[in-house]
Short mmCIF file of C-alpha atoms in Angstrom, two decimals:
data_model
loop_
_atom_site.label_atom_id
_atom_site.label_comp_id
_atom_site.label_asym_id
_atom_site.label_seq_id
_atom_site.Cartn_x
_atom_site.Cartn_y
_atom_site.Cartn_z
CA MET A 7 37.96 -28.96 58.16
CA LYS A 8 37.05 -25.58 59.63
CA LYS A 9 38.42 -23.95 56.48
CA TYR A 10 35.99 -25.90 54.28
CA SER A 11 33.09 -25.26 56.71
CA ARG A 12 33.65 -21.52 56.46
CA TYR A 13 33.78 -21.85 52.63
CA LEU A 14 30.47 -23.74 52.52
CA LEU A 15 28.86 -21.24 54.89
CA SER A 16 29.94 -18.31 52.67
CA LEU A 17 28.58 -20.09 49.55
CA VAL A 18 25.20 -20.68 51.20
CA THR A 19 25.07 -17.03 52.29
CA ILE A 20 25.79 -15.76 48.75
CA LEU A 21 23.17 -18.10 47.26
CA ALA A 22 20.58 -16.86 49.76
CA LEU A 23 21.32 -13.24 48.83
CA VAL A 24 21.01 -14.05 45.09
CA LEU A 25 17.61 -15.66 45.69
CA LEU A 26 16.56 -12.72 47.84
CA PHE A 27 17.30 -10.11 45.16
CA LYS A 28 16.20 -12.19 42.16
CA VAL A 29 13.54 -10.54 39.92
CA PRO A 30 10.31 -11.63 41.63
CA GLY A 31 8.20 -13.70 39.30
CA LYS A 32 8.15 -14.04 35.50
CA ALA A 33 6.62 -11.37 33.27
CA ALA A 34 3.91 -12.38 30.85
CA SER A 35 4.94 -12.15 27.19
CA ASN A 36 1.49 -11.83 25.66
CA LEU A 37 1.44 -8.16 24.69
CA VAL A 38 -0.95 -8.01 21.72
CA GLN A 39 -2.76 -5.45 19.60
CA THR A 40 -6.50 -5.65 20.26
CA ALA A 41 -7.91 -2.71 18.27
CA SER A 42 -6.89 0.03 15.86
CA SER A 43 -8.19 3.17 14.21
CA ALA A 44 -6.78 5.66 11.70
CA ASN A 45 -4.57 7.33 14.34
CA ALA A 46 -4.42 4.99 17.33
CA VAL A 47 -3.71 1.43 18.44
CA THR A 48 -4.93 -0.36 21.58
CA VAL A 49 -2.82 -3.11 23.15
CA ALA A 50 -3.46 -5.44 26.08
CA TRP A 51 -1.32 -7.58 28.36
CA THR A 52 -1.37 -9.75 31.48
CA ALA A 53 0.14 -8.24 34.60
CA PRO A 54 3.36 -9.91 35.83
CA THR A 55 3.18 -12.15 38.91
CA LEU A 56 5.23 -10.66 41.74
CA SER A 57 6.25 -12.00 45.12
CA SER A 58 4.46 -10.86 48.29
CA SER A 59 7.39 -8.58 49.15
CA SER A 60 7.22 -6.73 45.78
CA THR A 61 4.97 -3.92 44.58
CA LEU A 62 4.21 -3.10 40.96
CA THR A 63 4.66 0.66 40.42
CA GLY A 64 3.88 1.19 36.72
CA TYR A 65 4.50 0.42 33.04
CA SER A 66 6.56 2.06 30.33
CA PHE A 67 6.35 1.62 26.55
CA LYS A 68 9.21 1.70 24.05
CA LEU A 69 8.26 2.29 20.41
CA ASP A 70 10.78 1.64 17.64
CA GLY A 71 13.64 2.25 20.07
CA ARG A 72 12.18 5.43 21.58
CA GLU A 73 11.87 5.16 25.37
CA ASN A 74 8.85 6.14 27.48
CA VAL A 75 6.50 7.02 24.64
CA LEU A 76 3.64 6.15 26.99
CA THR A 77 3.26 5.11 30.63
CA ALA A 78 0.49 3.21 32.37
CA ALA A 79 -0.64 2.90 35.98
CA PRO A 80 0.10 -0.26 38.01
CA GLY A 81 -3.46 -1.59 37.73
CA ALA A 82 -3.68 -1.21 33.94
CA THR A 83 -3.83 -4.18 31.53
CA SER A 84 -4.46 -2.19 28.35
CA ALA A 85 -3.46 1.12 26.80
CA THR A 86 -4.10 3.20 23.69
CA LEU A 87 -1.30 4.91 21.78
CA SER A 88 -1.88 7.90 19.50
CA LEU A 89 0.02 7.37 16.25
CA PRO A 90 0.43 8.91 12.78
CA ALA A 91 -1.82 7.71 9.96
CA ASN A 92 -0.79 4.48 8.19
CA TYR A 93 1.67 3.58 10.95
CA VAL A 94 3.49 0.26 11.34
CA GLY A 95 5.95 -0.22 14.21
CA TYR A 96 7.43 -2.38 16.97
CA LEU A 97 6.24 -1.90 20.55
CA GLN A 98 7.88 -3.14 23.78
CA LEU A 99 6.46 -3.01 27.30
CA SER A 100 8.39 -2.97 30.59
CA TYR A 101 7.25 -2.65 34.19
CA THR A 102 8.78 -1.16 37.33
CA TYR A 103 8.51 -2.51 40.86
CA THR A 104 9.93 -2.10 44.35
CA THR A 105 10.74 -4.62 47.05
CA SER A 106 11.15 -4.43 50.81
CA TYR A 107 14.86 -3.99 50.12
CA GLY A 108 14.54 -1.01 47.77
CA GLY A 109 14.08 -0.19 44.11
CA PRO A 110 12.81 0.73 41.70
CA TYR A 111 13.66 -2.31 39.56
CA THR A 112 12.68 -3.07 35.97
CA GLY A 113 11.08 -6.14 34.42
CA TYR A 114 9.96 -7.05 30.91
CA VAL A 115 6.38 -7.80 29.81
CA GLY A 116 6.66 -8.43 26.08
CA SER A 117 6.70 -6.99 22.57
CA THR A 118 4.54 -6.91 19.45
CA TYR A 119 4.22 -5.37 16.03
CA ILE A 120 1.41 -2.83 15.77
CA ASN A 121 -0.38 -1.05 12.94
CA THR A 122 -3.12 1.53 12.54
CA THR A 123 -5.97 0.95 10.09
CA ILE A 124 -5.03 1.64 6.47
CA SER A 125 -6.43 4.69 4.73
CA THR A 126 -8.40 4.22 1.51
CA PRO A 127 -6.21 4.76 -1.58
CA THR A 128 -7.07 7.89 -3.52
CA ILE A 129 -7.41 7.95 -7.29
CA LYS A 130 -4.04 9.74 -7.48
CA GLU A 131 -2.14 6.94 -5.73
CA PHE A 132 -2.15 4.44 -8.62
CA VAL A 133 -1.90 4.50 -12.38
CA THR A 134 -1.24 2.49 -15.54
CA SER A 135 2.47 3.18 -15.73
CA GLY A 136 3.66 1.27 -18.79
CA VAL A 137 2.26 0.06 -22.11
CA LEU A 138 3.70 -2.44 -24.59
CA THR A 139 1.67 -1.58 -27.70
CA TYR A 140 2.70 -4.42 -30.00
CA THR A 141 2.27 -7.20 -27.42
CA SER A 142 -0.80 -5.58 -25.81
CA LYS A 143 0.46 -5.51 -22.23
CA VAL A 144 0.26 -2.99 -19.40
CA CYS A 145 1.76 -2.59 -15.94
CA PHE A 146 0.78 -0.53 -12.89
CA ASN A 147 2.40 1.57 -10.16
CA THR A 148 1.15 2.57 -6.71
CA ALA A 149 2.30 5.17 -4.19
CA ARG A 150 1.97 3.26 -0.92
CA PRO A 151 1.75 5.49 2.20
CA ASN A 152 3.84 2.93 4.11
CA SER A 153 6.67 0.75 2.78
CA ASN A 154 5.35 -2.24 4.78
CA TYR A 155 2.15 -2.35 2.71
CA ARG A 156 1.47 -4.53 -0.33
CA THR A 157 -0.99 -3.79 -3.14
CA GLU A 158 -3.90 -5.83 -4.46
CA LEU A 159 -5.29 -4.74 -7.84
CA GLN A 160 -8.48 -5.88 -9.58
CA MET A 161 -9.13 -5.39 -13.31
CA PHE A 162 -12.59 -5.53 -14.90
CA LYS A 163 -13.62 -5.59 -18.57
CA GLY A 164 -16.27 -3.01 -19.38
CA ASN A 165 -19.03 -3.01 -16.77
CA SER A 166 -18.44 -6.59 -15.64
CA THR A 167 -18.72 -7.20 -11.89
CA THR A 168 -16.28 -10.14 -12.00
CA PRO A 169 -12.55 -9.33 -12.13
CA CYS A 170 -10.76 -10.52 -15.26
CA ASN A 171 -7.43 -10.33 -13.42
CA THR A 172 -6.21 -9.85 -9.84
CA LEU A 173 -2.63 -8.77 -9.20
CA ASP A 174 -0.58 -8.80 -6.00
CA PHE A 175 2.57 -6.69 -5.86
CA VAL A 176 4.48 -4.12 -3.81
CA SER A 177 4.74 -0.85 -5.76
CA SER A 178 5.19 -1.98 -9.38
CA SER A 179 3.40 -4.85 -11.08
CA LEU A 180 4.58 -7.11 -13.85
CA TYR A 181 3.20 -6.59 -17.35
CA VAL A 182 -0.13 -8.35 -17.97
CA GLY A 183 -1.92 -9.03 -21.22
CA ILE A 184 -5.01 -7.09 -22.31
CA LYS A 185 -7.15 -6.80 -25.44
CA LYS A 186 -6.98 -3.79 -27.70
CA ASN A 187 -10.10 -1.66 -28.14
CA THR A 188 -11.46 -3.01 -24.86
CA ALA A 189 -12.38 -0.67 -22.02
CA TYR A 190 -11.00 -1.67 -18.62
CA ARG A 191 -11.59 -0.24 -15.20
CA TYR A 192 -9.46 -1.12 -12.21
CA ARG A 193 -9.09 -0.41 -8.51
CA ILE A 194 -6.64 -1.16 -5.70
CA ARG A 195 -6.45 -1.68 -1.97
CA TYR A 196 -3.47 -1.87 0.35
CA TYR A 197 -2.91 -4.55 2.96
CA TYR A 198 -0.50 -5.38 5.78
CA LYS A 199 0.24 -8.69 7.51
CA ASN A 200 1.13 -8.23 11.19
CA TYR A 201 4.35 -10.16 11.89
CA THR A 202 3.34 -10.97 15.48
CA THR A 203 -0.31 -12.03 15.17
CA GLY A 204 -0.40 -13.04 11.52
CA ALA A 205 -3.57 -10.96 11.09
CA VAL A 206 -4.03 -9.24 7.72
CA THR A 207 -5.42 -5.70 7.63
CA TYR A 208 -6.95 -4.40 4.37
CA SER A 209 -7.83 -0.88 3.36
CA ALA A 210 -11.13 -0.14 1.66
CA TRP A 211 -11.14 -0.30 -2.13
CA SER A 212 -10.09 2.81 -4.02
CA PRO A 213 -12.25 4.57 -6.61
CA TYR A 214 -11.93 3.19 -10.14
CA ARG A 215 -9.58 4.33 -12.88
CA GLY A 216 -9.96 3.28 -16.51
CA PHE A 217 -7.99 2.73 -19.70
CA MET A 218 -8.17 1.46 -23.24
CA LEU A 219 -5.33 0.50 -25.56
CA ASN A 220 -6.83 1.72 -28.83
CA LYS A 221 -6.48 -0.06 -32.12
CA ILE A 222 -5.81 2.93 -34.39
CA LYS A 223 -4.13 2.72 -37.75
CA TYR A 224 -2.53 5.83 -39.14
CA ARG A 225 -1.01 6.74 -42.50
CA ARG A 226 1.21 9.74 -42.99
CA SER A 227 1.13 11.99 -46.04
CA GLY A 228 3.52 14.88 -45.64
CA ASN A 229 2.73 16.45 -42.27
CA ALA A 230 -0.87 15.19 -42.23
CA PHE A 231 -2.14 11.87 -40.89
CA THR A 232 -5.18 9.79 -41.72
CA LEU A 233 -6.34 7.96 -38.58
CA THR A 234 -8.53 4.89 -38.88
CA PHE A 235 -10.52 4.03 -35.75
CA ASN A 236 -12.11 0.65 -35.20
CA LYS A 237 -15.42 0.51 -33.35
CA ALA A 238 -15.05 0.24 -29.55
CA LYS A 239 -17.64 0.09 -26.77
CA PHE A 240 -17.76 2.52 -23.85
CA VAL A 241 -15.95 5.32 -25.70
CA LYS A 242 -17.51 8.74 -25.11
CA LYS A 243 -15.17 10.66 -27.42
CA TYR A 244 -11.65 10.93 -28.80
CA VAL A 245 -9.67 14.17 -28.64
CA VAL A 246 -6.77 14.44 -31.09
CA LYS A 247 -4.02 16.97 -30.38
CA ALA A 248 -1.15 17.98 -32.65
CA SER A 249 2.20 19.72 -32.17
CA LYS A 250 5.34 20.71 -34.01
CA LYS A 251 7.40 19.25 -31.14
CA TYR A 252 7.65 15.70 -29.90
CA ASP A 253 6.73 16.23 -26.25
CA THR A 254 5.35 19.79 -25.81
CA GLY A 255 2.99 22.29 -27.36
CA PHE A 256 0.07 19.95 -28.13
CA LYS A 257 -3.18 21.70 -29.06
CA LYS A 258 -6.58 20.29 -29.85
CA ALA A 259 -6.97 19.49 -33.55
CA LYS A 260 -10.07 17.29 -33.66
CA THR A 261 -12.82 16.01 -31.36
CA ILE A 262 -14.26 12.73 -32.60
CA LYS A 263 -17.46 11.16 -31.34
CA PRO A 264 -17.86 7.44 -32.09
CA LYS A 265 -20.27 6.38 -34.81
CA ASN A 266 -22.24 3.20 -35.29
CA LYS A 267 -20.00 1.65 -37.91
CA LYS A 268 -17.07 -0.73 -37.88
CA SER A 269 -14.45 1.94 -38.61
CA TYR A 270 -14.08 5.57 -39.65
CA LYS A 271 -11.27 7.80 -40.84
CA VAL A 272 -10.21 11.23 -39.68
CA LYS A 273 -7.50 13.47 -41.10
CA VAL A 274 -5.38 15.42 -38.65
CA GLY A 275 -2.28 17.54 -38.83
CA ALA A 276 -1.19 20.59 -40.74
CA LYS A 277 1.94 22.18 -42.06
CA LYS A 278 4.89 21.63 -39.72
CA LYS A 279 2.75 19.66 -37.20
CA PRO A 280 4.02 16.10 -37.58
CA TYR A 281 3.20 14.81 -34.07
CA PHE A 282 -0.19 13.81 -32.66
CA ARG A 283 -1.73 12.27 -29.55
CA VAL A 284 -5.11 10.58 -29.14
CA TYR A 285 -6.89 11.01 -25.79
CA THR A 286 -9.73 8.54 -25.20
CA TYR A 287 -12.61 9.44 -22.89
CA LEU A 288 -14.47 6.45 -21.48
CA LYS A 289 -17.96 6.17 -20.06
CA LEU A 290 -18.55 3.20 -17.76
CA LYS A 291 -20.90 2.64 -14.83
CA GLU A 292 -18.18 3.16 -12.24
CA PHE A 293 -15.72 5.24 -14.21
CA THR A 294 -16.18 8.19 -16.54
CA GLY A 295 -13.16 10.11 -17.68
CA LEU A 296 -9.86 10.11 -19.53
CA SER A 297 -8.14 6.81 -20.24
CA ASP A 298 -4.74 6.28 -18.62
CA VAL A 299 -3.37 5.17 -21.99
CA ILE A 300 -2.62 7.88 -24.56
CA VAL A 301 -1.84 6.88 -28.16
CA ARG A 302 0.91 8.82 -29.92
CA ASN A 303 2.77 8.51 -33.22
#
């Protein structure tokens, strides 16, 4: 009987010691992003509840696996991290504390995905990247500054203020149908959905780009071509260039300004210059410049 009494006494003693050195209290797990700017993110949290014999000594942040990227004082419940532009990452927060028996010890507050505000896409970050001439379709590409972003693209006919098409894609869109001899302008914005909060952050809209898939008929006679242009709105001018080679050496051969008639013909080309390209310059309210689509023989 004494043997079992000593066994029970030892078990009670061990249990008491386990309870004594147990992590005091439960850490809150509500670390959240509360604000962002181009190069910083602010997060907030609730301080852990500790026992009367424990003292909170500070906080430490871990960002994408990198330890101690920022520390905070014991009384803090928010902090701001300086970050690179267009940043998306995973943040973890721990705390340190001491007890009357020693320390320091470590506890866990929580984790969250964070993101800075998204920079406005520049006109060089997106383009009409593919054209199917016979089926009248185009596709688009974007150069996202962060692989976590998606792209939203709006297309407008002429000077219309209502989009004729809205596309959602990552970096490359599917082909979409358009009308020939119709001027289009388009713009993009990036967006990111935070995996922790579900909040969606959008960039501002980019400047506009423009394009037109021209309806141009051409007939070859030797090394010269007769181009037939159909009337099209919002065209400022056409510049025709010719070259002896397929992909280099193009020089201006003709500048054509649209006329008020249904169609007109222009001859282009000379001896040993069998290749041509037609550059269309558009003039719209929110876009004036060279079309993304270049017609070539």
